[in-house]
Coordinates of C-alpha atoms in Angstrom, one line a residue:
M1 CA -28.0 -25.2 -34.4
L2 CA -25.3 -23.7 -36.2
S3 CA -24.0 -20.4 -35.3
T4 CA -24.1 -17.4 -37.4
I5 CA -20.3 -17.7 -37.6
Q6 CA -20.3 -21.3 -38.6
K7 CA -22.7 -20.7 -41.2
K8 CA -20.9 -17.8 -42.9
I9 CA -17.8 -20.5 -42.7
V10 CA -19.8 -23.3 -44.3
R11 CA -21.1 -21.0 -47.3
S12 CA -17.7 -19.9 -47.6
L13 CA -16.5 -23.7 -48.3
V14 CA -19.2 -24.2 -50.7
I15 CA -18.9 -21.4 -52.6
L16 CA -14.6 -22.7 -52.8
S17 CA -15.6 -26.0 -54.0
R18 CA -17.8 -24.5 -56.4
N19 CA -15.4 -22.4 -57.9
A20 CA -11.9 -23.8 -57.4
H21 CA -8.6 -23.2 -59.6
N22 CA -5.2 -25.1 -59.0
Q23 CA -2.4 -25.5 -60.8
Y24 CA -4.1 -28.3 -63.0
L25 CA -7.9 -27.4 -63.2
I26 CA -10.1 -24.3 -63.1
T27 CA -13.5 -25.8 -61.7
N28 CA -16.6 -23.2 -62.2
E29 CA -20.3 -24.5 -60.8
N30 CA -23.1 -22.3 -61.8
N31 CA -26.9 -23.2 -62.4
G32 CA -26.6 -26.9 -62.1
T33 CA -23.6 -27.1 -64.5
R34 CA -19.8 -28.1 -63.5
E35 CA -17.4 -27.2 -66.1
I36 CA -13.9 -28.6 -65.3
T37 CA -11.1 -26.9 -67.6
L38 CA -7.6 -28.6 -67.7
N39 CA -5.1 -25.8 -67.6
H40 CA -1.7 -27.0 -67.1
G41 CA -0.4 -25.6 -70.5
K42 CA 3.5 -26.0 -70.0
T43 CA 2.7 -29.9 -70.4
K44 CA -0.2 -29.0 -73.0
N45 CA -2.6 -30.6 -70.3
S46 CA -1.3 -33.9 -70.7
L47 CA -2.9 -36.7 -68.2
S48 CA -0.6 -36.9 -65.2
L49 CA -0.6 -38.7 -62.3
D50 CA -1.8 -35.5 -60.1
M51 CA -3.9 -34.3 -63.7
M52 CA -5.9 -37.1 -63.0
T53 CA -6.5 -37.2 -59.5
N54 CA -7.3 -34.0 -59.9
L55 CA -10.0 -34.7 -62.5
I56 CA -11.4 -37.5 -60.6
E57 CA -11.9 -35.6 -57.4
A58 CA -13.7 -33.1 -59.4
I59 CA -16.0 -35.4 -61.4
N60 CA -16.7 -37.2 -58.4
L61 CA -17.5 -34.0 -56.2
N62 CA -20.8 -33.7 -54.8
K63 CA -22.3 -36.1 -57.6
E64 CA -25.2 -37.2 -55.9
D65 CA -26.5 -33.6 -55.0
T66 CA -29.2 -33.0 -57.4
S67 CA -28.8 -29.6 -58.0
L68 CA -25.8 -30.9 -60.5
R69 CA -27.3 -31.5 -64.0
A70 CA -24.3 -31.8 -65.8
I71 CA -20.3 -31.9 -66.5
V72 CA -18.4 -30.0 -69.4
L73 CA -14.6 -31.0 -69.6
S74 CA -13.0 -28.3 -71.4
A75 CA -9.2 -27.4 -71.6
N76 CA -7.4 -24.1 -72.2
G77 CA -4.8 -23.6 -74.9
N78 CA -4.8 -25.2 -78.5
V79 CA -4.2 -28.8 -77.0
F80 CA -7.1 -30.5 -75.1
S81 CA -4.8 -32.8 -74.2
A82 CA -1.5 -34.5 -74.9
G83 CA -2.2 -37.9 -73.4
H84 CA -0.1 -39.5 -70.4
N85 CA 3.1 -37.2 -69.6
L86 CA 5.7 -39.6 -70.9
K87 CA 8.1 -38.5 -68.4
E88 CA 6.1 -40.8 -66.0
L89 CA 6.8 -43.8 -68.3
Q90 CA 10.4 -43.7 -68.4
M91 CA 12.5 -47.3 -67.6
S92 CA 13.5 -45.1 -64.1
S93 CA 10.2 -44.9 -63.0
G94 CA 9.7 -48.1 -62.2
I95 CA 7.3 -51.0 -63.2
E96 CA 4.9 -50.1 -60.4
Q97 CA 4.8 -46.7 -61.4
H98 CA 3.7 -47.5 -64.9
K99 CA 0.9 -49.9 -63.3
L100 CA 0.1 -46.8 -61.4
V101 CA -0.5 -44.5 -64.2
F102 CA -2.5 -46.9 -66.3
N103 CA -4.8 -48.4 -63.1
K104 CA -5.5 -44.5 -62.7
A105 CA -6.6 -43.8 -66.1
T106 CA -9.4 -46.4 -66.1
E107 CA -10.4 -44.9 -62.8
L108 CA -10.9 -41.6 -64.5
M109 CA -12.7 -43.1 -67.5
K110 CA -14.9 -44.8 -64.9
S111 CA -15.6 -42.1 -63.0
I112 CA -17.0 -40.6 -66.3
I113 CA -18.6 -43.5 -67.4
L114 CA -20.5 -44.1 -64.0
S115 CA -21.1 -40.0 -63.1
P116 CA -24.9 -40.1 -62.5
V117 CA -25.0 -37.0 -64.9
P118 CA -24.1 -36.5 -68.4
V119 CA -20.5 -35.3 -69.0
I120 CA -19.8 -33.1 -72.3
A121 CA -16.5 -32.7 -73.7
K122 CA -16.1 -29.3 -74.9
V123 CA -12.8 -29.9 -77.2
N124 CA -11.3 -26.9 -79.0
G125 CA -7.9 -28.4 -80.3
F126 CA -5.7 -31.0 -80.4
A127 CA -7.0 -34.3 -78.1
T128 CA -4.3 -37.2 -78.9
A129 CA -3.3 -40.5 -77.6
A130 CA -5.0 -41.1 -73.7
G131 CA -6.2 -37.3 -74.0
C132 CA -8.6 -38.6 -77.3
Q133 CA -9.4 -41.6 -74.9
L134 CA -10.7 -38.9 -72.5
V135 CA -13.0 -36.9 -75.3
A136 CA -13.9 -40.3 -76.8
T137 CA -15.2 -41.9 -73.0
C138 CA -17.5 -38.4 -72.7
D139 CA -21.4 -39.2 -73.2
I140 CA -21.6 -36.3 -75.4
I141 CA -18.5 -34.5 -77.5
V142 CA -18.8 -31.1 -79.2
C143 CA -16.0 -29.4 -80.8
S144 CA -14.9 -26.6 -82.8
D145 CA -14.4 -27.3 -86.4
T146 CA -10.4 -26.9 -86.2
S147 CA -10.1 -29.6 -83.8
K148 CA -8.0 -32.5 -84.5
F149 CA -8.2 -36.4 -82.7
S150 CA -5.5 -38.6 -82.9
T151 CA -3.9 -41.7 -81.2
P152 CA -0.1 -41.2 -82.3
G153 CA 1.4 -43.7 -79.6
A154 CA 2.8 -46.2 -82.5
N155 CA 5.1 -43.3 -83.6
F156 CA 6.7 -43.6 -80.1
G157 CA 7.3 -47.2 -79.7
I158 CA 4.0 -47.2 -77.5
F159 CA 0.5 -48.7 -79.3
C160 CA -2.1 -46.4 -77.9
S161 CA -3.9 -49.6 -76.7
T162 CA -5.8 -48.3 -73.7
P163 CA -6.8 -45.5 -76.0
G164 CA -8.1 -47.7 -78.5
I165 CA -10.7 -49.4 -76.4
A166 CA -12.7 -45.9 -76.1
V167 CA -11.9 -45.0 -79.8
G168 CA -12.9 -48.7 -80.7
R169 CA -15.9 -48.3 -79.0
S170 CA -17.2 -45.1 -80.8
V171 CA -15.9 -45.1 -84.5
P172 CA -16.0 -48.3 -87.1
K173 CA -13.3 -50.9 -87.0
S174 CA -11.4 -49.2 -90.0
R175 CA -11.6 -45.6 -88.5
A176 CA -10.3 -46.9 -85.5
M177 CA -7.4 -49.0 -87.2
Y178 CA -6.6 -46.2 -89.2
M179 CA -6.0 -44.0 -86.6
L180 CA -4.2 -46.6 -84.4
L181 CA -1.8 -48.2 -86.9
T182 CA -0.9 -44.8 -88.6
G183 CA -1.2 -42.5 -85.8
E184 CA -2.3 -39.8 -88.5
P185 CA -4.9 -37.3 -86.7
I186 CA -8.5 -36.9 -88.1
S187 CA -10.1 -33.8 -88.8
A188 CA -13.2 -32.8 -86.9
T189 CA -15.3 -33.1 -89.8
E190 CA -13.5 -37.1 -90.4
A191 CA -14.2 -37.5 -86.6
Y192 CA -18.1 -36.1 -86.6
E193 CA -18.5 -38.3 -90.1
S194 CA -17.1 -41.4 -88.1
G195 CA -19.1 -41.0 -84.6
L196 CA -16.2 -39.9 -82.4
V197 CA -18.0 -36.5 -81.8
T198 CA -21.6 -35.5 -81.8
K199 CA -21.6 -32.1 -83.5
V200 CA -19.1 -29.6 -85.0
V201 CA -19.6 -26.0 -85.0
S202 CA -17.2 -22.8 -85.4
A203 CA -15.2 -22.2 -82.4
D204 CA -17.1 -19.0 -81.5
K205 CA -20.3 -21.0 -81.3
L206 CA -19.2 -23.7 -79.4
D207 CA -20.2 -22.5 -75.8
D208 CA -23.7 -21.5 -77.1
E209 CA -24.1 -25.5 -78.4
V210 CA -22.8 -26.8 -75.7
N211 CA -25.2 -24.6 -73.4
K212 CA -28.0 -25.7 -75.4
I213 CA -27.5 -29.4 -75.1
I214 CA -26.9 -28.7 -71.1
E215 CA -30.5 -26.9 -71.2
Q216 CA -32.5 -29.8 -73.1
I217 CA -30.6 -32.2 -70.3
K218 CA -31.9 -30.0 -67.4
S219 CA -35.7 -30.0 -69.0
K220 CA -35.5 -33.6 -67.7
S221 CA -35.6 -35.4 -64.7
R222 CA -32.0 -35.9 -63.0
S223 CA -33.2 -39.5 -61.7
V224 CA -34.1 -40.6 -65.0
I225 CA -31.4 -39.5 -66.9
T226 CA -29.4 -41.3 -64.2
L227 CA -31.2 -44.3 -64.6
G228 CA -30.9 -44.1 -68.3
K229 CA -27.0 -43.5 -68.7
E230 CA -26.4 -46.4 -66.3
F231 CA -28.6 -48.8 -68.0
F232 CA -27.3 -47.6 -71.6
Y233 CA -23.5 -48.8 -70.4
K234 CA -24.7 -51.8 -68.5
Q235 CA -26.7 -52.9 -72.0
M236 CA -23.7 -52.6 -74.2
N237 CA -21.7 -55.2 -72.5
L238 CA -24.7 -57.8 -73.1
S239 CA -26.0 -60.0 -76.0
V240 CA -29.3 -58.6 -77.6
L241 CA -31.4 -61.0 -75.9
E242 CA -29.5 -60.3 -72.5
A243 CA -30.1 -56.5 -73.3
Y244 CA -34.1 -56.6 -74.0
K245 CA -34.2 -59.0 -70.5
L246 CA -32.8 -56.3 -68.4
G247 CA -34.3 -53.2 -70.6
E248 CA -37.6 -54.9 -69.4
E249 CA -36.8 -54.5 -65.4
I250 CA -35.5 -51.1 -65.9
M251 CA -38.7 -49.6 -67.8
V252 CA -40.8 -51.3 -65.3
K253 CA -38.7 -49.4 -62.7
N254 CA -38.6 -46.4 -64.7
I255 CA -42.3 -46.1 -64.9
N256 CA -43.0 -46.9 -61.4
S257 CA -40.8 -44.4 -60.2
D258 CA -42.0 -40.6 -58.6
D259 CA -41.0 -39.3 -61.9
G260 CA -41.7 -42.2 -64.5
Q261 CA -45.4 -41.3 -63.1
E262 CA -45.6 -37.7 -62.9
G263 CA -44.1 -38.0 -66.8
I264 CA -47.3 -40.0 -67.8
K265 CA -49.4 -37.7 -65.6
S266 CA -48.1 -34.5 -67.9
F267 CA -48.6 -36.2 -70.7
V268 CA -52.0 -37.0 -70.3
E269 CA -53.0 -33.6 -68.4
K270 CA -51.4 -31.9 -71.2
R271 CA -49.3 -29.8 -68.9
K272 CA -45.4 -29.4 -68.0
A273 CA -43.8 -32.0 -65.7
S274 CA -42.8 -31.0 -62.2
W275 CA -40.4 -33.1 -61.5
S276 CA -39.1 -33.9 -57.9
H277 CA -35.7 -35.8 -59.6
K278 CA -36.9 -39.0 -57.4

């Protein structure tokens, strides 16, 4: 049994973990939503090794806790993220350092894709290069009408190959190639029309729009959302016939889960579902 003092220490640690602030990030967790805010203005929120390490830790923190329902990535300042910190990619850093940077970036993108809860990008500014990659990797992207997106690496002699992986899976080929080959930014409207972002709103309505989406997510079973998100990303790499075969298995698994049956019963009985999140 824990003593009263030990309980207070544990409670303090929980509160600390839910509201954390360091030189790179501000993390606030409230009512099932964890908002992770990039907060390194002097590098325009660049994805340095330290920034990416902190982001991975913040995304993965207690991710199996069923009280966590959504993660929001946002940023302070007028640049969401300027991409990789080019100081870490100079020749003097050495090739092993360069490998580490891109390996860490892949780990970051995987942490978003493999997160059991939806990861929502809330963008109010410029997302460029790997910063655009970070945004494009998120499950849902809501941006202000003044936001811009670009993959300008070719301008600096470094083609945005890895950012192009995420962008090329979000927008049509011609739009992706325009961004990658010219380095020119696209507007929020162009990003929406291309399918890069989910919604565009005025900056003063950005929080409200994201909160509406989160409330919709929270009304669902966490376990069902997790199952569906995992299947969605798996089937994207399969042929249509392979995807349907796997989809059959997932549907049967879903229907026979606790919340799958609860959803069916609540529909038949014309009542609100009571999710167990199992």
